[in-house]
CSV table of C-alpha atoms in Angstrom, one decimal:
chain,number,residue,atom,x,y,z
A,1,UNK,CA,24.0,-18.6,15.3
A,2,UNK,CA,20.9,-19.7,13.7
A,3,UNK,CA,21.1,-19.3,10.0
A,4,UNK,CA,18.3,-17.9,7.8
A,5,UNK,CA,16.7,-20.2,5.3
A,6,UNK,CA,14.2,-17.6,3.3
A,7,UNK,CA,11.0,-20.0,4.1
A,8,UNK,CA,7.5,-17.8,3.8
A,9,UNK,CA,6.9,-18.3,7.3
A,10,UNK,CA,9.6,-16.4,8.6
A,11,UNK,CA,7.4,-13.3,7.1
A,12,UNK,CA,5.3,-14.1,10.4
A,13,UNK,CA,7.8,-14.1,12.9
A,14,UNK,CA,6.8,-13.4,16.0
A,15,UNK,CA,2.4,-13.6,15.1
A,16,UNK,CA,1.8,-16.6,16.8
A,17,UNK,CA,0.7,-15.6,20.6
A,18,UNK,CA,-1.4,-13.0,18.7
A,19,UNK,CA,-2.4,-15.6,16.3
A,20,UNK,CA,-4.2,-17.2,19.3
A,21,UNK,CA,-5.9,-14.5,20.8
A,22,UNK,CA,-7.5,-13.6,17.5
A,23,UNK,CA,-8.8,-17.3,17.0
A,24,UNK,CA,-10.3,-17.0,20.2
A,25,UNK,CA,-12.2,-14.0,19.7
A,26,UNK,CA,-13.7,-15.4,16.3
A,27,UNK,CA,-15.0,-18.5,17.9
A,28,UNK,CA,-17.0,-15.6,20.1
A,29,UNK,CA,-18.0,-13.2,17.6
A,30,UNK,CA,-19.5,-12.4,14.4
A,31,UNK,CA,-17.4,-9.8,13.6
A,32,UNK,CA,-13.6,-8.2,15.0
A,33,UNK,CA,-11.4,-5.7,14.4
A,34,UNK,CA,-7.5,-5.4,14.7
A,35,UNK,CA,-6.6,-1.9,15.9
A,36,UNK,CA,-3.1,-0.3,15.2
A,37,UNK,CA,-1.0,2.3,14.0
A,38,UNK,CA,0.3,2.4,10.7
A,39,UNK,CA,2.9,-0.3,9.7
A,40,UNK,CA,2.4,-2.2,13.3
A,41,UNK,CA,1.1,-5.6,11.2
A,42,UNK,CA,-2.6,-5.4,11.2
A,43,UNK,CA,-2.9,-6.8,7.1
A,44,UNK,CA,-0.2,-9.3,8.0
A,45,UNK,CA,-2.2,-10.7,11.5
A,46,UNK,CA,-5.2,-10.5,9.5
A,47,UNK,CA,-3.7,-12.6,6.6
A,48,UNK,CA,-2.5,-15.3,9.0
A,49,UNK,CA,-5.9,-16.1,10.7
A,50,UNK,CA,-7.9,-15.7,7.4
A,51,UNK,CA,-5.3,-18.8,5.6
A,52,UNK,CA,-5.6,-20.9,8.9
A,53,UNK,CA,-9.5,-20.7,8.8
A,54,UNK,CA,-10.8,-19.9,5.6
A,55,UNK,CA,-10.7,-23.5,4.0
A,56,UNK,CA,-13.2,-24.0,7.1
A,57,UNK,CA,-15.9,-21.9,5.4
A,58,UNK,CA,-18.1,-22.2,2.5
A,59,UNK,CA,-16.5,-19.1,0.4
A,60,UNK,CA,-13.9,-16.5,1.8
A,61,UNK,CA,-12.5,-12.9,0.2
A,62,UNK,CA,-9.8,-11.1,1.8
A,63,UNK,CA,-10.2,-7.9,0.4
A,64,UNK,CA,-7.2,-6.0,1.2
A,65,UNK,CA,-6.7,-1.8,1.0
A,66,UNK,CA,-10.9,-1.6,0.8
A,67,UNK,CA,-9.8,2.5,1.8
A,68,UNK,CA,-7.7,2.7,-1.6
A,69,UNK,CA,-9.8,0.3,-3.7
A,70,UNK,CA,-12.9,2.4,-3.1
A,71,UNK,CA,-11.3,6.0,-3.9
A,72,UNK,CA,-9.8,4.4,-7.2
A,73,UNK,CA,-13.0,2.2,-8.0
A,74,UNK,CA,-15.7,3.5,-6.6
A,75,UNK,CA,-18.2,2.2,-3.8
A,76,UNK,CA,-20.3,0.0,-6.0
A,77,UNK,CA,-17.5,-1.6,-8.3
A,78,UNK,CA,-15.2,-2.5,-5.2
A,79,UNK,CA,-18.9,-4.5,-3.9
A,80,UNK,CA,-19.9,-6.1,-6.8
A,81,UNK,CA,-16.5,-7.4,-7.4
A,82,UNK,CA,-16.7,-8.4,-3.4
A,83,UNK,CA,-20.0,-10.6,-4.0
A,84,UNK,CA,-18.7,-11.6,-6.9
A,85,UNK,CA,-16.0,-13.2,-5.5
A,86,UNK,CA,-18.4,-14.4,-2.4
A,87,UNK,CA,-20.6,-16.4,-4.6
A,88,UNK,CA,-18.2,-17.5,-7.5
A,89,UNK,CA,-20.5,-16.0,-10.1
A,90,UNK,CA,-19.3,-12.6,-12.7
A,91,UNK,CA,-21.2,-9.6,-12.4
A,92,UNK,CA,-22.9,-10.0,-9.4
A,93,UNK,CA,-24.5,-6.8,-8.0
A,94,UNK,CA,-26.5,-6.1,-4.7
A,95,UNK,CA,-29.5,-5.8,-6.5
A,96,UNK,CA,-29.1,-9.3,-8.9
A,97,UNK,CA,-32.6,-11.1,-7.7
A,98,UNK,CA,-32.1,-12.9,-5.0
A,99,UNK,CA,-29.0,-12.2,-3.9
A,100,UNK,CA,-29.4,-11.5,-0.4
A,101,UNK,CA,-31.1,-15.0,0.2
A,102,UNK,CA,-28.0,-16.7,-1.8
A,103,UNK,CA,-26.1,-14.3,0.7
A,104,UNK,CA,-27.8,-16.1,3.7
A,105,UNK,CA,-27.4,-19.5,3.0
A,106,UNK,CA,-23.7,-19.5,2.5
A,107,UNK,CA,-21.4,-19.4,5.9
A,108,UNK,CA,-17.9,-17.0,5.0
A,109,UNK,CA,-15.4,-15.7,6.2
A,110,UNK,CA,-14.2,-12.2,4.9
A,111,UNK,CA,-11.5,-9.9,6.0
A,112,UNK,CA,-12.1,-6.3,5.1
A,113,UNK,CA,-8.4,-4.5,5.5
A,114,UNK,CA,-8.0,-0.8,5.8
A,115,UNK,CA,-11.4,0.5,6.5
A,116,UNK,CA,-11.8,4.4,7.3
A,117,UNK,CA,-15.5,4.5,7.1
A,118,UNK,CA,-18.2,2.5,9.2
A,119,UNK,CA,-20.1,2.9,5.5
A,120,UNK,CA,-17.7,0.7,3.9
A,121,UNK,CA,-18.4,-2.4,5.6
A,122,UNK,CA,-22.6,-1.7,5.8
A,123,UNK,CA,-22.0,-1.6,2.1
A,124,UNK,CA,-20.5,-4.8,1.1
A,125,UNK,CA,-23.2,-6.3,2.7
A,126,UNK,CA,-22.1,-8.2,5.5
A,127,UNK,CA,-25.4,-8.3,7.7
A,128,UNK,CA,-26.6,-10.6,4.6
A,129,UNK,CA,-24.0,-13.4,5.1
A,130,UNK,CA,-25.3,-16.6,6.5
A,131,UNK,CA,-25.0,-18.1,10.6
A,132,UNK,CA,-21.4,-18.7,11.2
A,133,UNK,CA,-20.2,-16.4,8.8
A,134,UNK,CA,-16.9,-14.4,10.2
A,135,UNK,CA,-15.9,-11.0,9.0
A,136,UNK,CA,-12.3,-8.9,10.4
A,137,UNK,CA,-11.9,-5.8,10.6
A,138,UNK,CA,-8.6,-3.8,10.1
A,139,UNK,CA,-8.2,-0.4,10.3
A,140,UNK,CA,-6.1,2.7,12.1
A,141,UNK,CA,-9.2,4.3,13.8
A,142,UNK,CA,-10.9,2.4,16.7
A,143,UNK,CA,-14.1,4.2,16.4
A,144,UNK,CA,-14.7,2.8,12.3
A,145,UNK,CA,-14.3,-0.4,13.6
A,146,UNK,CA,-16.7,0.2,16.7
A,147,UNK,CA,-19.8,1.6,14.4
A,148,UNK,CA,-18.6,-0.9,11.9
A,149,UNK,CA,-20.5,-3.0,13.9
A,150,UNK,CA,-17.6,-5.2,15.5
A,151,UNK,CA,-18.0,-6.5,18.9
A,152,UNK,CA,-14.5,-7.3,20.1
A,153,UNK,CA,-11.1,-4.9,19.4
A,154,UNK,CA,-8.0,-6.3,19.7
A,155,UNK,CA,-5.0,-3.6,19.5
A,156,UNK,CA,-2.3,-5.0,17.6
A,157,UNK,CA,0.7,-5.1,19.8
A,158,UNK,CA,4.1,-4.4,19.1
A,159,UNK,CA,6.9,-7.3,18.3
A,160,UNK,CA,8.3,-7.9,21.6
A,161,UNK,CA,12.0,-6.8,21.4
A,162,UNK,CA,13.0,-10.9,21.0
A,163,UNK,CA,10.9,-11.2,17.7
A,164,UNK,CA,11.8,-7.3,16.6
A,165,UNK,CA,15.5,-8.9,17.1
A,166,UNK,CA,15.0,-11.7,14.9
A,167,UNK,CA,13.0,-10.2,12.3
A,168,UNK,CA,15.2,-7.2,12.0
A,169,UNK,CA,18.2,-9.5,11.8
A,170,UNK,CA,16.5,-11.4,8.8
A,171,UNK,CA,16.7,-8.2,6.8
A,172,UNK,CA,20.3,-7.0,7.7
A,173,UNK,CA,22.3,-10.1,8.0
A,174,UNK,CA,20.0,-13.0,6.7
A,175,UNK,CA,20.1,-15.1,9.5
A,176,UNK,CA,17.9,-15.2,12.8
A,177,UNK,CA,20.4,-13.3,15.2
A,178,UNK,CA,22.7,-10.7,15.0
A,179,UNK,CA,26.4,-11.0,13.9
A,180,UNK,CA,28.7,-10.2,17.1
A,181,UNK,CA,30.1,-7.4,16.6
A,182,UNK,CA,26.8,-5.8,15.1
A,183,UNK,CA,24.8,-6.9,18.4
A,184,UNK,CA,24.6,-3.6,20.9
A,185,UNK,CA,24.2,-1.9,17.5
A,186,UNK,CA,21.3,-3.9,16.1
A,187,UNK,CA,19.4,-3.8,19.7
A,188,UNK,CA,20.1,0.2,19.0
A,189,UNK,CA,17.8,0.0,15.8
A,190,UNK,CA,15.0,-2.6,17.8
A,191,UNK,CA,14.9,0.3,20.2
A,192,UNK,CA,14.2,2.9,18.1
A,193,UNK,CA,11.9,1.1,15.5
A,194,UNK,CA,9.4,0.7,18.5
A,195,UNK,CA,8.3,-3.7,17.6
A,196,UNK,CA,7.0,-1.7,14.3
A,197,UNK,CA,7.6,-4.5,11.4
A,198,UNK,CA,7.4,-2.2,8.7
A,199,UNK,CA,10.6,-0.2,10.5
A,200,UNK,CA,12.5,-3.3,11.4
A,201,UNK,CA,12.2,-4.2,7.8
A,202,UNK,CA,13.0,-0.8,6.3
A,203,UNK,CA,16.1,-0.5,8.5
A,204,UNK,CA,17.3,-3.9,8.4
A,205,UNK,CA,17.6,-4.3,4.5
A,206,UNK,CA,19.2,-0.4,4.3
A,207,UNK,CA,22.1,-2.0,6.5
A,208,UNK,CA,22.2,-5.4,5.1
A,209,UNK,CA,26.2,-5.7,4.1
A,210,UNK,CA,27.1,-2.1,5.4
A,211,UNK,CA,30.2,-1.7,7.5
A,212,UNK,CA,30.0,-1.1,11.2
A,213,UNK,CA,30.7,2.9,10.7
A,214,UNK,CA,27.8,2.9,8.4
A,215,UNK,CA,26.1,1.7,10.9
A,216,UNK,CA,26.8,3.8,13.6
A,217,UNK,CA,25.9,6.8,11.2
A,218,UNK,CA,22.8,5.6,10.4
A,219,UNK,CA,22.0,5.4,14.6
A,220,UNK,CA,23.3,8.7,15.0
A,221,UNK,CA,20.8,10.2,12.1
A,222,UNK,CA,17.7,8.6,13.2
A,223,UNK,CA,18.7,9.8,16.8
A,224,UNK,CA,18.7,13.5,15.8
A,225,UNK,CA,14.8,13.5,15.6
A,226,UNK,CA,13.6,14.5,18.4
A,227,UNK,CA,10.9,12.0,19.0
A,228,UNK,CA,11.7,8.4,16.7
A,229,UNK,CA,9.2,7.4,14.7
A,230,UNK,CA,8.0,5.3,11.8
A,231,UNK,CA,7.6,7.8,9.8
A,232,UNK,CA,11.0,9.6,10.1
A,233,UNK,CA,13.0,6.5,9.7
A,234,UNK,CA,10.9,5.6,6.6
A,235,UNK,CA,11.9,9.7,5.2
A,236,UNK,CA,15.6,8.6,6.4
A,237,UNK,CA,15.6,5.5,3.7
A,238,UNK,CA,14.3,7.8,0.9
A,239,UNK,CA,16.9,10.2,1.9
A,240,UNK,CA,20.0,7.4,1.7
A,241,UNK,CA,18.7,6.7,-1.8
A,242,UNK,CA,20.5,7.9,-5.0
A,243,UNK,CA,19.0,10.0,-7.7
A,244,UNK,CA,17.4,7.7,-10.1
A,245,UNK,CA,15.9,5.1,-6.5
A,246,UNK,CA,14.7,8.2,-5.9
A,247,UNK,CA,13.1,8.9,-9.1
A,248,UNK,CA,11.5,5.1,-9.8
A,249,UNK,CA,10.5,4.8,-6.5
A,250,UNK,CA,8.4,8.3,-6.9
A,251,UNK,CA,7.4,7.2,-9.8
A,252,UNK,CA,6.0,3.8,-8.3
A,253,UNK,CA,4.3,6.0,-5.7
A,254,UNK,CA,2.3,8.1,-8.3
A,255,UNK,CA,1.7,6.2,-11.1
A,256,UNK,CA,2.5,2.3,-10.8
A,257,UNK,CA,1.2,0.7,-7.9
A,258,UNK,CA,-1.2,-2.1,-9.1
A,259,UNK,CA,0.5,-2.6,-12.6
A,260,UNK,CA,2.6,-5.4,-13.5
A,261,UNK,CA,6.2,-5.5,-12.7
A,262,UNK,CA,7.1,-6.7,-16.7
A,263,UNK,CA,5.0,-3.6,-17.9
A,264,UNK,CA,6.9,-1.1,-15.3
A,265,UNK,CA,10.3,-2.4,-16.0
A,266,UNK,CA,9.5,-1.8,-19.9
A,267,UNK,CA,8.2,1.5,-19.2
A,268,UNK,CA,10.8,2.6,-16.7
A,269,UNK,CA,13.8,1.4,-19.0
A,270,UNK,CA,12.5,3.8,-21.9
A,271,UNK,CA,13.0,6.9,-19.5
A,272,UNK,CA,15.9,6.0,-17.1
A,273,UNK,CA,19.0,4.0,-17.8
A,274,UNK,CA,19.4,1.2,-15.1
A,275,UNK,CA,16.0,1.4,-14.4
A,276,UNK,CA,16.0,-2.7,-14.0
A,277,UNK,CA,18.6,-2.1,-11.5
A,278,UNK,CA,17.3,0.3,-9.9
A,279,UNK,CA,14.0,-1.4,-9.4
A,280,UNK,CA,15.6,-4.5,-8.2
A,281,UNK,CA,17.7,-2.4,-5.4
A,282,UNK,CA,14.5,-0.8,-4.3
A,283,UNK,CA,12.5,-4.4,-3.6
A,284,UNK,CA,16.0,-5.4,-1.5
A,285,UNK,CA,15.3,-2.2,0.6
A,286,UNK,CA,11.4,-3.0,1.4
A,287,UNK,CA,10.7,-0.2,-0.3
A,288,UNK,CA,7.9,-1.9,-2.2
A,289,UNK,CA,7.1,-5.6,-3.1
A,290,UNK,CA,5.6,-8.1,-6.1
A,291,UNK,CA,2.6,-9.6,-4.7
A,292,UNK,CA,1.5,-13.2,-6.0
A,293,UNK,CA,-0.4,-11.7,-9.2
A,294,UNK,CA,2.9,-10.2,-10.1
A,295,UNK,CA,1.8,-6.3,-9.3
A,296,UNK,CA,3.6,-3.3,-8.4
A,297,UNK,CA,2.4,-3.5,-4.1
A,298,UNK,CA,3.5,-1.2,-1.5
A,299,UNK,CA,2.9,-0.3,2.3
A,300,UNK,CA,0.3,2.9,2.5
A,301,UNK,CA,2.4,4.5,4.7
A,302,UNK,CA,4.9,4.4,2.6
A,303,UNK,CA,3.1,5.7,-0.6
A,304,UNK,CA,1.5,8.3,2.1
A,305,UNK,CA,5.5,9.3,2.1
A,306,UNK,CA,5.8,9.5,-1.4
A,307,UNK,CA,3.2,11.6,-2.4
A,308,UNK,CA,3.9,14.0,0.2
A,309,UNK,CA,7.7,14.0,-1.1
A,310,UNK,CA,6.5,15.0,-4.0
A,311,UNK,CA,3.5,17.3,-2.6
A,312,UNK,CA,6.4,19.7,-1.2
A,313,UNK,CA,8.3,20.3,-4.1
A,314,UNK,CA,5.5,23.4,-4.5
A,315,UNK,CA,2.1,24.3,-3.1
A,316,UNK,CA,1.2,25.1,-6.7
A,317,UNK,CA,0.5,21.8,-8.8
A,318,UNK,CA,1.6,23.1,-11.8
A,319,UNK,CA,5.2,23.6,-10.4
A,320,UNK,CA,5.5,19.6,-9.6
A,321,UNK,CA,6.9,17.2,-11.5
A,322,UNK,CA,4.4,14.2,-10.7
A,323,UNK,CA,0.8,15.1,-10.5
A,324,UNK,CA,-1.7,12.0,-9.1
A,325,UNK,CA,-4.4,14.7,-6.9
A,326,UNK,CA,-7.4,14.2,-8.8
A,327,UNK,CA,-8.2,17.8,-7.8
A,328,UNK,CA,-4.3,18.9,-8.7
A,329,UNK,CA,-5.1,17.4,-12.6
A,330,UNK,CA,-8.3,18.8,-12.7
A,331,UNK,CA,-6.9,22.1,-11.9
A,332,UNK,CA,-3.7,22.0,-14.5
A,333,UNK,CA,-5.7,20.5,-17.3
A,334,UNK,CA,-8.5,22.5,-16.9
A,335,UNK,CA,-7.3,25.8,-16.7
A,336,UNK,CA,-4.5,24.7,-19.2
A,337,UNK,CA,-1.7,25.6,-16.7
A,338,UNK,CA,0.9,23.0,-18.3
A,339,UNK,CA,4.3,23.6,-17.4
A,340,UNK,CA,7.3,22.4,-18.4
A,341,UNK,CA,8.1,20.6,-14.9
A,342,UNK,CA,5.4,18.4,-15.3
A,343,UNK,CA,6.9,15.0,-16.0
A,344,UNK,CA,3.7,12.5,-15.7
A,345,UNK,CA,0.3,12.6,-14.8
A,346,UNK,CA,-2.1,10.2,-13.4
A,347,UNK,CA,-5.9,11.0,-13.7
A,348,UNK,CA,-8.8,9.0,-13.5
A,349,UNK,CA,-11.7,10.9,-16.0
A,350,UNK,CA,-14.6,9.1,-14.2
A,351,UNK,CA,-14.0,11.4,-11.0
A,352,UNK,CA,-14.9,14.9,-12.8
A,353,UNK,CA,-17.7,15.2,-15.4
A,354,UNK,CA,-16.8,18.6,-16.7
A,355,UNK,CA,-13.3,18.7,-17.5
A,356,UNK,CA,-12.6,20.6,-20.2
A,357,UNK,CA,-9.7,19.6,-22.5
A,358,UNK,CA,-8.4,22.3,-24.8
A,359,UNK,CA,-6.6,20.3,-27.9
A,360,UNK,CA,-3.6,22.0,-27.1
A,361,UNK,CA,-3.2,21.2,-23.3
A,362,UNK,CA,0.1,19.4,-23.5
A,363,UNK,CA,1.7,21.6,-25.8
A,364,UNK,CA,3.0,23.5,-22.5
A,365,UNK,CA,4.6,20.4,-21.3
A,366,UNK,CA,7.6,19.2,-23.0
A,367,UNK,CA,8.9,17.1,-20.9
A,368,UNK,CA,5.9,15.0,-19.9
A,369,UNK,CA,7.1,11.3,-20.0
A,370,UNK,CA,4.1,9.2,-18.4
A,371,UNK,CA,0.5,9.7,-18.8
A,372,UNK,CA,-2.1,7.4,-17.2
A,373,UNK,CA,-5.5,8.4,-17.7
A,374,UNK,CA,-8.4,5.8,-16.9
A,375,UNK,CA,-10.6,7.1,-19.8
A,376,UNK,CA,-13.9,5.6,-21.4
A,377,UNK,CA,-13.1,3.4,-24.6
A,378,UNK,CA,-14.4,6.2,-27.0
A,379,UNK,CA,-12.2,8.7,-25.2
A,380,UNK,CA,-9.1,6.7,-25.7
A,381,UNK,CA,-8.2,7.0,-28.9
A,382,UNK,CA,-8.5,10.7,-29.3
A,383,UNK,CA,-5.6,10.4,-26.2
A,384,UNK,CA,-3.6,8.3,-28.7
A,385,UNK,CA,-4.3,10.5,-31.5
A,386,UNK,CA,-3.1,13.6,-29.6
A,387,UNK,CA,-0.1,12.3,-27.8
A,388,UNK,CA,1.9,11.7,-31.0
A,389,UNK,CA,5.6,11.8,-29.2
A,390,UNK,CA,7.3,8.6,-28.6
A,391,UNK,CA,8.8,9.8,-25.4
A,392,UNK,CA,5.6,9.6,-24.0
A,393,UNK,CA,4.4,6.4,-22.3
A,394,UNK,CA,0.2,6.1,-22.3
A,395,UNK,CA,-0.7,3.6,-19.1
């Protein structure tokens, strides 16, 4: 029995022979795009070329969750901070002089992850970048990537049940194959998690240390949907969580993706008790991770789950306890429908120019604990001013 050893490549397991084909196809083409469902390993193929190439090219960006950084950020921020990064210089913008000739005369390599718009790519400005320049595509819809202008699809396949073996054992036992007595068992779990690596992973670190009943509960749950898939095994995870996981990791959905893991744990512990615990048993489930700058990061299709959770708990916004629907926030604050379910709010100001705030707007919700507003500077203070309760945390 091969044992486990932790090393970063094992994150790969099972990439290489698609590693290959993707090398090939850049050597071909200007620009490609890797095609896939949700949670198959698009981001994670892409990130493997990009660090085995990039070093090759004059300047490189991997600019991962374009989709999410655009809806938060806006079209023109997410680019200038793109070219800014190209071209090693602050506050670039597409219309500093002489930018698209600095654009030609550099050979890159970029890799734009999670497109859902053709738009997004003609915006960063890719038909600028000099001969030899490379730029991947990833994204869920075939057709984006086709009028994005890339010349060769490869659909991301499936981890062969082999590599779903040994990458699912990683998460439940630590080591490269199965224990024994967990083996017909753990080829139950490959079966139904369909070579998805964001499944294997979810399932494998729910079972890790679990007895063999627990086990054979957890088949015979995910084998009452009628048709497996990702998504319901991901719902079953949420579902085997206790009441505060279930509360931080909502939380983390709504308001704390993107923030520092120090700044969330201080937060959290103000509101829960065990939050540090609880935080820590989350990241050994997969349910979200700390990526190299230290930040709150999670799977989209798991934060899709999230904010659905918490979408269903009423169709009328007010009634929620989490509100992160620009349109939802608009709709409470505006019309001063405060409630006392309402436990946090996350609003960005810059995406509604008439929202009218009535000085007394949170008097109607007593139990708010968390509100992250991303107002202008001369707004901010009159925030603090108003929001005079210590139980409430301002992001």
């Amino acid at each position: 029995m091969n044992s486990y050893s932790g090393s970063a490549s094992e994150e790969f397991i099972g990439i290489d022979y698609q590693k290959k084909k993707i090398l090939e196809l850049i050597k071909q083409n200007r620009v490609i795009g890797l095609w896939g469902m949700g949670g198959i390993g698009k981001t994670t193929l892409a990130e493997v070329v990009y660090m085995e190439v990039r070093n090759t090219f004059e300047s490189c960006c991997f600019l991962q969750d374009v989709r999410e950084k655009i809806e938060k950020k806006g079209k023109e921020s997410v680019r200038n901070e793109f070219l800014s990064i190209l071209l090693k210089e602050k506050e670039i913008r597409i219309d500093t002089p002489f930018i698209r000739e600095r654009l030609n005369n550099i050979r890159v390599i970029v890799v734009l992850d999670d497109v859902n718009d053709p738009e997004q790519v003609d915006r960063m400005g890719v038909k600028d970048f000099g001969d030899g320049s490379k730029i991947i595509l990833t994204s869920r819809d075939r057709q984006v990537l086709k009028n994005g202008g890339a010349t060769q699809i490869h659909k991301v396949e499936e981890l062969n049940p082999k590599y779903s073996l040994q990458l699912f054992s990683i998460t439940a036992f630590k080591q490269l194959n199965p224990s024994v007595d967990f083996l017909y068992l753990s080829y139950e779990f490959v079966w139904l998690a369909h070579g998805s690596p964001l499944a294997l992973k979810i399932l494998g670190a729910k079972l890790y240390s679990k007895s063999i009943e627990e086990w054979k509960s957890e088949v015979e749950k995910v084998n009452r949907f009628d048709e497996p898939k990702i998504s319901h095994i991901l719902k079953s995870s949420f579902d085997g969580l206790g009441k505060l996981q279930k509360d931080i990791f909502l939380d983390l959905v709504c308001f704390f993706k993107g923030e520092s893991k120090e700044k969330v744990e201080k937060i959290l512990s103000r509101v829960y008790r065990g939050a540090v615990s609880g935080l820590s048993s989350l990241l050994d489930k997969c349910l979200f991770d700390i990526n190299s700058d230290g930040q709150i990061s999670m799977h989209d299709m798991l934060e899709e789950m999230g904010k659905d959770i918490v979408d269903q708990e009423s169709k009328y916004p007010e009634e929620r306890k989490r509100l992160w629907n620009p349109k939802d926030v608009y709709q409470v604050l505006n019309n001063n429908k405060g409630t006392d379910r309402i436990e946090g709010i996350k609003f960005d100001m810059s995406r509604s120019d008439n929202l009218k705030l009535r000085p007394t707007c949170f008097e109607s919700m007593p139990n708010l604990r968390y509100i992250k507003f991303d107002v202008p500077e001369f707004l901010r203070s009159w925030f603090e001013k108003s929001l005079t309760n210590g139980d409430i945390d301002i992001c």
